[in-house]
Short mmCIF file of C-alpha atoms in Angstrom, two decimals:
data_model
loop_
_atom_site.label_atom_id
_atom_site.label_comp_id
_atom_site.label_asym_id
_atom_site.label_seq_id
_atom_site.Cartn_x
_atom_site.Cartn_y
_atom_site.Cartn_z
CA UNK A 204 57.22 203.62 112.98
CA UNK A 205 54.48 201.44 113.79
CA UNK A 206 51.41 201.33 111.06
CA UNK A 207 48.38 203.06 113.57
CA UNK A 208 45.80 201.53 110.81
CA UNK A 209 47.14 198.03 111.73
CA UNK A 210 47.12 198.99 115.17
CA UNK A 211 43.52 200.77 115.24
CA UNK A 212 42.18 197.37 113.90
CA UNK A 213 44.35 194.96 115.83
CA UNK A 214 42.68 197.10 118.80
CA UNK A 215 38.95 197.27 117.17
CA UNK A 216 38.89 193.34 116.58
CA UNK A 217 40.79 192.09 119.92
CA UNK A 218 43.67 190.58 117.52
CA UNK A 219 47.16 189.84 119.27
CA UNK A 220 49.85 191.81 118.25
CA UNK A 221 51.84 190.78 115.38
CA UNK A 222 54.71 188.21 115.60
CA UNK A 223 57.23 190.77 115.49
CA UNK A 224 55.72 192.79 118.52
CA UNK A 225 55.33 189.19 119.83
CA UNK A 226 59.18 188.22 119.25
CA UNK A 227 60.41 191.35 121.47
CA UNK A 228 58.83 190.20 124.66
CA UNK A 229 60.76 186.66 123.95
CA UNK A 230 63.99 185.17 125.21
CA UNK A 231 67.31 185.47 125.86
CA UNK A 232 68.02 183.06 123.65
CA UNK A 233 71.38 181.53 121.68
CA UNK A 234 71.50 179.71 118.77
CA UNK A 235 73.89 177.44 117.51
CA UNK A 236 74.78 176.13 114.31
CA UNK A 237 77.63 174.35 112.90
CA UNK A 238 79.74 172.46 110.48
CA UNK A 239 80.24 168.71 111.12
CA UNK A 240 82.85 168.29 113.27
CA UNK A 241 82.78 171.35 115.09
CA UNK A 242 81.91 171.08 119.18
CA UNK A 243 78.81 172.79 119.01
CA UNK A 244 77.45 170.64 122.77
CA UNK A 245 80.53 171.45 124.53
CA UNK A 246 80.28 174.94 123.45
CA UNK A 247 76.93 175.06 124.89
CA UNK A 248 76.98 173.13 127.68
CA UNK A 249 80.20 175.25 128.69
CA UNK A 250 77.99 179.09 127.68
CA UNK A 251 75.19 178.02 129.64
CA UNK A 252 77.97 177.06 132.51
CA UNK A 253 79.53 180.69 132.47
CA UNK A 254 76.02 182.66 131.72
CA UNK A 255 74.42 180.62 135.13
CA UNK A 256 77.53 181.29 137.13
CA UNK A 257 77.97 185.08 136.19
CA UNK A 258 74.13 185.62 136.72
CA UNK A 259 74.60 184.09 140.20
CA UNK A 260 77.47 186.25 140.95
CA UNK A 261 75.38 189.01 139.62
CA UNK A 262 73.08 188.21 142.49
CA UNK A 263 70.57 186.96 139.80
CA UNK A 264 68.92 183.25 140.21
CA UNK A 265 68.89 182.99 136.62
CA UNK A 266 70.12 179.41 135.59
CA UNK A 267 70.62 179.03 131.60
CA UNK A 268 70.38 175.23 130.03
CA UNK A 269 71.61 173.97 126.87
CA UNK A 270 69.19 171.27 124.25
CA UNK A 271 70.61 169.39 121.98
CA UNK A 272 69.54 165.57 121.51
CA UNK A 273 66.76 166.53 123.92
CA UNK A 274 65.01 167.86 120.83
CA UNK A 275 64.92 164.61 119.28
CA UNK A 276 63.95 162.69 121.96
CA UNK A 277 60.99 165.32 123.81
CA UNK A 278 59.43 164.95 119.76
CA UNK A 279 59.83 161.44 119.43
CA UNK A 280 57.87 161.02 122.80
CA UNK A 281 55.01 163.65 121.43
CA UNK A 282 54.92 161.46 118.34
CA UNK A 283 55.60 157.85 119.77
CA UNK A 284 58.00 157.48 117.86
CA UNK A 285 62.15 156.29 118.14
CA UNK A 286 64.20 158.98 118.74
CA UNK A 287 65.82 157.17 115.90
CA UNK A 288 63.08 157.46 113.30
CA UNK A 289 62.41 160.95 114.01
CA UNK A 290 66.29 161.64 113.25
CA UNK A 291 66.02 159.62 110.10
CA UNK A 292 62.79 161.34 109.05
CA UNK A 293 63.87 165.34 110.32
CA UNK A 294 67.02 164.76 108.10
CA UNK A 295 66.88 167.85 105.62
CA UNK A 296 67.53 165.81 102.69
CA UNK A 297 64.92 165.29 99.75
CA UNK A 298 63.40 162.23 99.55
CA UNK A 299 63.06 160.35 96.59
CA UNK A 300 60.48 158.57 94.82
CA UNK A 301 61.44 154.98 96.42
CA UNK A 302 61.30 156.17 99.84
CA UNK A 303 58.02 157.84 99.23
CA UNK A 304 56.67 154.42 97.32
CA UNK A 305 58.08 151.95 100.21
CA UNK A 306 56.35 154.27 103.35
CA UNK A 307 52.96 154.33 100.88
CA UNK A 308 53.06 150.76 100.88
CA UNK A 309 54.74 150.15 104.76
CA UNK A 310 52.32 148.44 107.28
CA UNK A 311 53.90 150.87 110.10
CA UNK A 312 52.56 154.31 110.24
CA UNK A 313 55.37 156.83 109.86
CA UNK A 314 54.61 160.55 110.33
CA UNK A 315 54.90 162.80 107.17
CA UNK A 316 58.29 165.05 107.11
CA UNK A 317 56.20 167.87 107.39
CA UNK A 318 54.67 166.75 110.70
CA UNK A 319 58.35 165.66 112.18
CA UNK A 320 59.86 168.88 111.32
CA UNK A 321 56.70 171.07 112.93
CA UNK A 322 56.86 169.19 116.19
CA UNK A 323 60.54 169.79 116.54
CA UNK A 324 60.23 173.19 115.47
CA UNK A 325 57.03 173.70 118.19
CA UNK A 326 59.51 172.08 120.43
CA UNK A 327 61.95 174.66 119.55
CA UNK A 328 60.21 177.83 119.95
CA UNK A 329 58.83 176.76 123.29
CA UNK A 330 62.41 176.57 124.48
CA UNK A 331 62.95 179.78 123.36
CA UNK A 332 60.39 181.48 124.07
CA UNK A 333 61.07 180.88 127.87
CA UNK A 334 64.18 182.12 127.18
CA UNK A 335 67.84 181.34 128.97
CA UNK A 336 68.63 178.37 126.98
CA UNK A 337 71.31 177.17 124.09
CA UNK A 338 70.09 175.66 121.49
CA UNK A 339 71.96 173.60 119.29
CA UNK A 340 71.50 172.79 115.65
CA UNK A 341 67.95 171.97 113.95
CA UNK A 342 67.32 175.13 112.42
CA UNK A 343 66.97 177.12 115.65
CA UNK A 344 68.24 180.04 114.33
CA UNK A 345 65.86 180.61 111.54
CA UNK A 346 63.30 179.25 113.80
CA UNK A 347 64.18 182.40 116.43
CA UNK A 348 65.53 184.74 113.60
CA UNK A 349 62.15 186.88 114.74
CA UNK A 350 63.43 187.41 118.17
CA UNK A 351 64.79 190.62 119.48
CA UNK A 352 66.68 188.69 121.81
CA UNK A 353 68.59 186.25 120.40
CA UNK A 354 72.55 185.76 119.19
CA UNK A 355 72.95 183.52 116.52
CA UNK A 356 76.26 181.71 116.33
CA UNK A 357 77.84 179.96 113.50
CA UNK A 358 80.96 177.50 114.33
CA UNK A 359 83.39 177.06 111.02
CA UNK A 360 86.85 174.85 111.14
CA UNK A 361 89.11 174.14 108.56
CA UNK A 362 88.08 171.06 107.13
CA UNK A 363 91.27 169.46 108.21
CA UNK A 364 90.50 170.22 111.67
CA UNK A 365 87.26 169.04 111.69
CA UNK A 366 88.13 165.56 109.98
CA UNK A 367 90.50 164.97 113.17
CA UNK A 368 87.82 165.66 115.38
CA UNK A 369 85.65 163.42 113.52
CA UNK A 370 87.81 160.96 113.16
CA UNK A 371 88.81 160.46 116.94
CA UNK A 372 85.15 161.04 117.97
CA UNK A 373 83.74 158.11 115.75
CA UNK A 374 86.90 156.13 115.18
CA UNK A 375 87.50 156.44 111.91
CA UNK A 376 90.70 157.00 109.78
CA UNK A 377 91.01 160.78 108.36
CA UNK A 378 90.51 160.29 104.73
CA UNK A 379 87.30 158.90 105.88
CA UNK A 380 86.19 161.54 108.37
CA UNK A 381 87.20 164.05 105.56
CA UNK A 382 83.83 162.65 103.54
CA UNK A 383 82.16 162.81 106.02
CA UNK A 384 83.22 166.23 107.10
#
């Protein structure tokens, strides 16, 4: 049941509604998130395929796309940046002193992670706020985990499995695709 206080004021003052009110009126969307190894593009590349054609079939003009990479690359442009750099610099890993020392003392100016990570996650919630799209990876599900329509997938593969895949896709022997997977 909705709070009427919270709605009473939202009302007196002209607020918006809350970002859970907000959140219903948002999508479809589908997230995807995976282990190494596992085919999360083809997967969405192929849903998107399916959703478009059965929509059309339907007798709905409804046509889904998929992001991926496109992440990367719409924030490097919004940042000026290499869509390498802003890979290197979204990477969810914790940076240590050293790599804090050498960009304090770099003569380039490199966005702060903080920064990165909001512009792809802006870029992000756009998508899915227009809704019929697949997204793949970067955090899209907690990004979108306020939506009332949105699936959230998870792909999992035996770790043997995935090491092939790794291992054919980069060309690499198993053993090493195995640390890396």
């Amino acid at each position: 049941m909705e709070n009427l206080f919270l709605k009473y004021m939202r009302e007196r003052t002209g607020k918006k509604k809350s970002s859970e009110e907000q959140a219903s009126n948002q999508g479809p969307v589908i997230t995807i998130s995976r282990e190494f190894g596992c085919p999360g593009k083809r997967i969405a590349r192929l849903l998107s395929e399916t959703i478009t054609e059965k929509n059309r079939r339907l007798g709905h003009d409804v046509e889904w796309k998929w992001i991926s990479k496109e992440i990367i690359e719409e924030s490097a442009r919004q940042l000026k940046l290499s869509p390498t750099l802003i890979q290197d610099l979204s990477s969810y890993r914790t940076r240590g002193f050293f790599d804090h020392l050498t960009q304090f003392f770099s003569d380039e100016f490199y966005p702060s992670d903080v920064k990165v990570k909001n512009t792809i996650a802006s870029f992000i919630y756009t998508a899915a706020v227009e809704g019929n799209v697949v997204i793949v990876g970067r955090a899209a599900e907690s990004i979108t985990k306020n939506f009332a329509r949105a699936l959230h997938v998870k792909l999992l593969a035996p770790i043997e499995w995935r090491a092939k895949q790794v291992a054919e896709s980069y060309g690499m022997t198993i053993a090493d695709a195995k640390k890396e997977a």
